[in-house]
Coordinates of C-alpha atoms in Angstrom, one line a residue:
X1 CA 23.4 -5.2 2.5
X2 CA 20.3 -2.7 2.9
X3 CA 20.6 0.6 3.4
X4 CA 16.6 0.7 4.3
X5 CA 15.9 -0.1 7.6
X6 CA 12.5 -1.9 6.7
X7 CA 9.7 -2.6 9.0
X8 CA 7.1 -5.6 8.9
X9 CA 4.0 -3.7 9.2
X10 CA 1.0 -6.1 8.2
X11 CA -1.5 -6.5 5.6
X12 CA -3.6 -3.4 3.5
X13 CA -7.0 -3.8 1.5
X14 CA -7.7 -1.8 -1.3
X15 CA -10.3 -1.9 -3.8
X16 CA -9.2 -2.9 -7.8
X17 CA -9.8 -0.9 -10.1
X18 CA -9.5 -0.5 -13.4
X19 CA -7.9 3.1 -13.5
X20 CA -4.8 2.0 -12.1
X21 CA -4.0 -0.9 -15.2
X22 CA -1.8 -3.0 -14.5
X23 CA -0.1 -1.1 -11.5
X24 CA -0.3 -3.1 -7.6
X25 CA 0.7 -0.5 -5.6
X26 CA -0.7 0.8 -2.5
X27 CA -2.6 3.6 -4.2
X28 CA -6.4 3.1 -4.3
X29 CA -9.2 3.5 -2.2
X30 CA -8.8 1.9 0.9
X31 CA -10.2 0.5 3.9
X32 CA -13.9 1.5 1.9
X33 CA -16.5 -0.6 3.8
X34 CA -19.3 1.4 6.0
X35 CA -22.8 1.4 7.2
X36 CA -24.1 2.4 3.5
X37 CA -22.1 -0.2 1.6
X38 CA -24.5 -2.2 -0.8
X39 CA -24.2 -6.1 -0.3
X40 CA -23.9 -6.2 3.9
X41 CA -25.5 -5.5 6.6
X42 CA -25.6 -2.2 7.9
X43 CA -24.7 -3.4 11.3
X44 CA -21.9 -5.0 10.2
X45 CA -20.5 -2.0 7.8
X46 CA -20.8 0.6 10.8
X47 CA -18.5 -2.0 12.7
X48 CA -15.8 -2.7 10.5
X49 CA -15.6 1.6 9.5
X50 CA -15.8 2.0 13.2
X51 CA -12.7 -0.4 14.4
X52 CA -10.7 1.1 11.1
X53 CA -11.3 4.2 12.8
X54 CA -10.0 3.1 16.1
X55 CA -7.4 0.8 14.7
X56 CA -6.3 1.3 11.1
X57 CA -6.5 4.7 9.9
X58 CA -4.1 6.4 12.1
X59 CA -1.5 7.6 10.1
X60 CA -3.2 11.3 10.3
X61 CA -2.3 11.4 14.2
X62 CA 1.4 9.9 14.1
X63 CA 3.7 10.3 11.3
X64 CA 5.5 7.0 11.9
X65 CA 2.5 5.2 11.5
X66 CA 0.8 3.2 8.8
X67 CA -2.4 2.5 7.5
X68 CA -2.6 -1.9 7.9
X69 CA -3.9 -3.9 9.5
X70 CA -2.3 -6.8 12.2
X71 CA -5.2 -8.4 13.1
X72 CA -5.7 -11.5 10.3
X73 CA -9.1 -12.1 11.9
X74 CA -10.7 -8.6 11.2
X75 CA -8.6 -8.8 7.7
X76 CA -10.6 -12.1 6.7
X77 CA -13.9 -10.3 8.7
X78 CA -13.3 -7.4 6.0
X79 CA -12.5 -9.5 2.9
X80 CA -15.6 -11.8 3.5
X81 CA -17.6 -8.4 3.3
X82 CA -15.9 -7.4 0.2
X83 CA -16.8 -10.4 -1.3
X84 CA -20.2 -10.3 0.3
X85 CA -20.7 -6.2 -1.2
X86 CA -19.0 -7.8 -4.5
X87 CA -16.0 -5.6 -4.3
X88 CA -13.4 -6.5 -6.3
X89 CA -9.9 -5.9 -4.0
X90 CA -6.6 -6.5 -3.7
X91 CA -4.4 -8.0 -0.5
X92 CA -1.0 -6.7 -0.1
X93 CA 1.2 -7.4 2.7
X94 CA 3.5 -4.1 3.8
X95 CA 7.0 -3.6 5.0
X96 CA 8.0 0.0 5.3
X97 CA 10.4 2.7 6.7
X98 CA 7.8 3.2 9.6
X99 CA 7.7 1.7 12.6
X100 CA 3.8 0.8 13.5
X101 CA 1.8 -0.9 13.7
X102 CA 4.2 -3.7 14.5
X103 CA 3.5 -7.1 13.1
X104 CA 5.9 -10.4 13.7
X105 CA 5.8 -12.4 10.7
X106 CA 8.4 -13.6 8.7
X107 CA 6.5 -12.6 5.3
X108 CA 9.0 -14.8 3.0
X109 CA 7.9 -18.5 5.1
X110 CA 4.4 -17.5 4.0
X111 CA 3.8 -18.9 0.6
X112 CA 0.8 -17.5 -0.3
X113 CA 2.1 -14.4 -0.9
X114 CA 4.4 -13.0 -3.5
X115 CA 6.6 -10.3 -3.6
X116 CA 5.6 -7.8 -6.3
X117 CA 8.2 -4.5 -6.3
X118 CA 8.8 -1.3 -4.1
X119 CA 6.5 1.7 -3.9
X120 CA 7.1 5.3 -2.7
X121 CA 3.7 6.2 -0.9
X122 CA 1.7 8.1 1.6
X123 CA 1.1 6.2 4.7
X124 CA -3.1 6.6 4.6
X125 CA -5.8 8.2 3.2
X126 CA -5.5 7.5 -0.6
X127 CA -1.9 6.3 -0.3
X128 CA -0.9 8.7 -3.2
X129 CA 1.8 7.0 -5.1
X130 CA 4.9 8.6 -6.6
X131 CA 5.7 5.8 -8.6
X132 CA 2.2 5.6 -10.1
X133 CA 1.7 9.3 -10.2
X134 CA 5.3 9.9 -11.3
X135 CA 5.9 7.0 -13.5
X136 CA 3.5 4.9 -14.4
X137 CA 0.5 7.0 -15.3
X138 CA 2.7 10.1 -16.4
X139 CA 6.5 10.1 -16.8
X140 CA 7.7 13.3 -15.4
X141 CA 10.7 15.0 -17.3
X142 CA 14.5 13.5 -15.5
X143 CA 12.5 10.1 -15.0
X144 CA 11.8 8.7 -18.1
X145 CA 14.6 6.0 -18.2
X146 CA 13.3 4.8 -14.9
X147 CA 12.1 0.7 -15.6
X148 CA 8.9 -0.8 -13.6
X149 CA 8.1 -4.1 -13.4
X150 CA 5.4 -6.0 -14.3
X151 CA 2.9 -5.0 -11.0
X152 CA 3.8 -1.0 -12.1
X153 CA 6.5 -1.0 -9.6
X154 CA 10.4 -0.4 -8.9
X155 CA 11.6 -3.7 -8.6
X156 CA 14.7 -3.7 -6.5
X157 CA 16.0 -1.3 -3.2
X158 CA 18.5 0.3 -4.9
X159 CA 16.5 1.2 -8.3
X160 CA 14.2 2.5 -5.4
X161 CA 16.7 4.7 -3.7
X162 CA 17.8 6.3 -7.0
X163 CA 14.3 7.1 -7.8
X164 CA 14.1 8.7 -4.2
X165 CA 17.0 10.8 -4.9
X166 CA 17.0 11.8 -7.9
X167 CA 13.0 12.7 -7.4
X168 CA 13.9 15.2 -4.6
X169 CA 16.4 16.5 -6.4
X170 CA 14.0 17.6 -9.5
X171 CA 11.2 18.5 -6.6
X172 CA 13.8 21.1 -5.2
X173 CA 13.6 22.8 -8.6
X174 CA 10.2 22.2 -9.2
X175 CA 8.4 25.9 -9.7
X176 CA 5.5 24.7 -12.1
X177 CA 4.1 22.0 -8.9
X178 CA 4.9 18.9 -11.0
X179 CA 5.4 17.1 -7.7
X180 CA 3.6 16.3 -5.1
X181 CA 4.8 17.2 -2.0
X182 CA 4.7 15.5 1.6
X183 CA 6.0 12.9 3.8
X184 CA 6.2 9.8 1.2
X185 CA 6.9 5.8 2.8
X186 CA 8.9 3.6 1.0
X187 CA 6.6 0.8 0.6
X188 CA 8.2 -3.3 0.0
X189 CA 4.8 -4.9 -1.2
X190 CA 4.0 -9.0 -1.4
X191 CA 0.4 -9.9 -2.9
X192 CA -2.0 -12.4 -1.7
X193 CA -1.9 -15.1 -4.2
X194 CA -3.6 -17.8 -2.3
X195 CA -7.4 -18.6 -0.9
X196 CA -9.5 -16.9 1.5
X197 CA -9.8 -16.7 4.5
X198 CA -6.1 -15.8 4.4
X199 CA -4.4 -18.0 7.3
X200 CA -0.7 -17.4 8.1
X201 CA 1.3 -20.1 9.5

């Protein structure tokens, strides 16, 4: 049985980048097209920014809120522009410890998507990464023996919740600002594996 009461959230677009090897996690820029972005219209960046801005990138004004997006027709709106801008991305579909946005989908029927690991996150902006900050690109002392997966991810809930705890035990100590502090998200991430436009049964 669980012991994370885990949220379906909906989908997050990041950009891929070569920095982050072989790690899939929600770190990354995010969210990245605007009126100046080479490749599309100018028309059409200012409108896809704006309804981020009015529908996305929210997780500054509510704490239990987090950055993705539930609308699959402004998700395949935004890919079709990263394509257009030729912006390599990523498509990760989100459940998390926070309760919004809401989206109703029963992410393991959909079979364009696969499940990829557990990550320990912000819930916006750059969506700073423990795991890829702590682990992957820099093992900090008391996590070495810590295993990720293939994706640069914790692979299982409980591997997860050992890495939580055992984290804020060593941040408690922490006098030399080894780790970043804040309100993290626990992250359980599938991957769009299939063609675009993305359409979800």
């Amino acid at each position: 049985m669980s012991e994370i009461e885990l949220y379906s959230n909906g989908i997050l677009l990041r950009t891929a980048d070569k920095i982050y090897g072989n790690y899939l996690g929600v770190e990354g820029d995010c969210w990245t097209i605007d009126e100046d972005t080479e490749g599309i219209e100018q028309q059409e960046g200012d409108y896809l920014n704006n309804y981020c801005s009015e529908n996305i990138t929210l997780s500054w004004t509510d704490d239990n809120v987090v950055d993705v997006s539930c609308n699959v027709d402004f998700t395949n709106r935004y890919i079709n522009a990263y394509i257009k801008a030729n912006i390599q991305f990523e498509v990760l579909f989100c459940k998390t410890n926070r309760q919004l946005p809401s989206y109703n989908l029963d992410i393991e029927e959909q079979g364009n998507f696969k499940y990829i690991g557990f990550d320990y996150a912000f819930s916006g902006g750059s969506f700073y990464s423990s795991i890829f900050s702590d682990l992957y690109s820099n093992r900090l002392p008391g996590l070495f023996d810590i295993k990720l997966n293939e994706y640069g991810l914790i692979n299982s809930e409980k591997d997860l919740i050992d890495f939580v705890r055992r984290r804020e035990k060593l941040s408690m100590k922490d006098k030399e600002g080894m780790f970043e502090k804040g309100l993290f998200t626990i992250y359980k991430l599938w991957r769009y594996v299939g063609e675009f436009p993305i359409n979800l049964g």
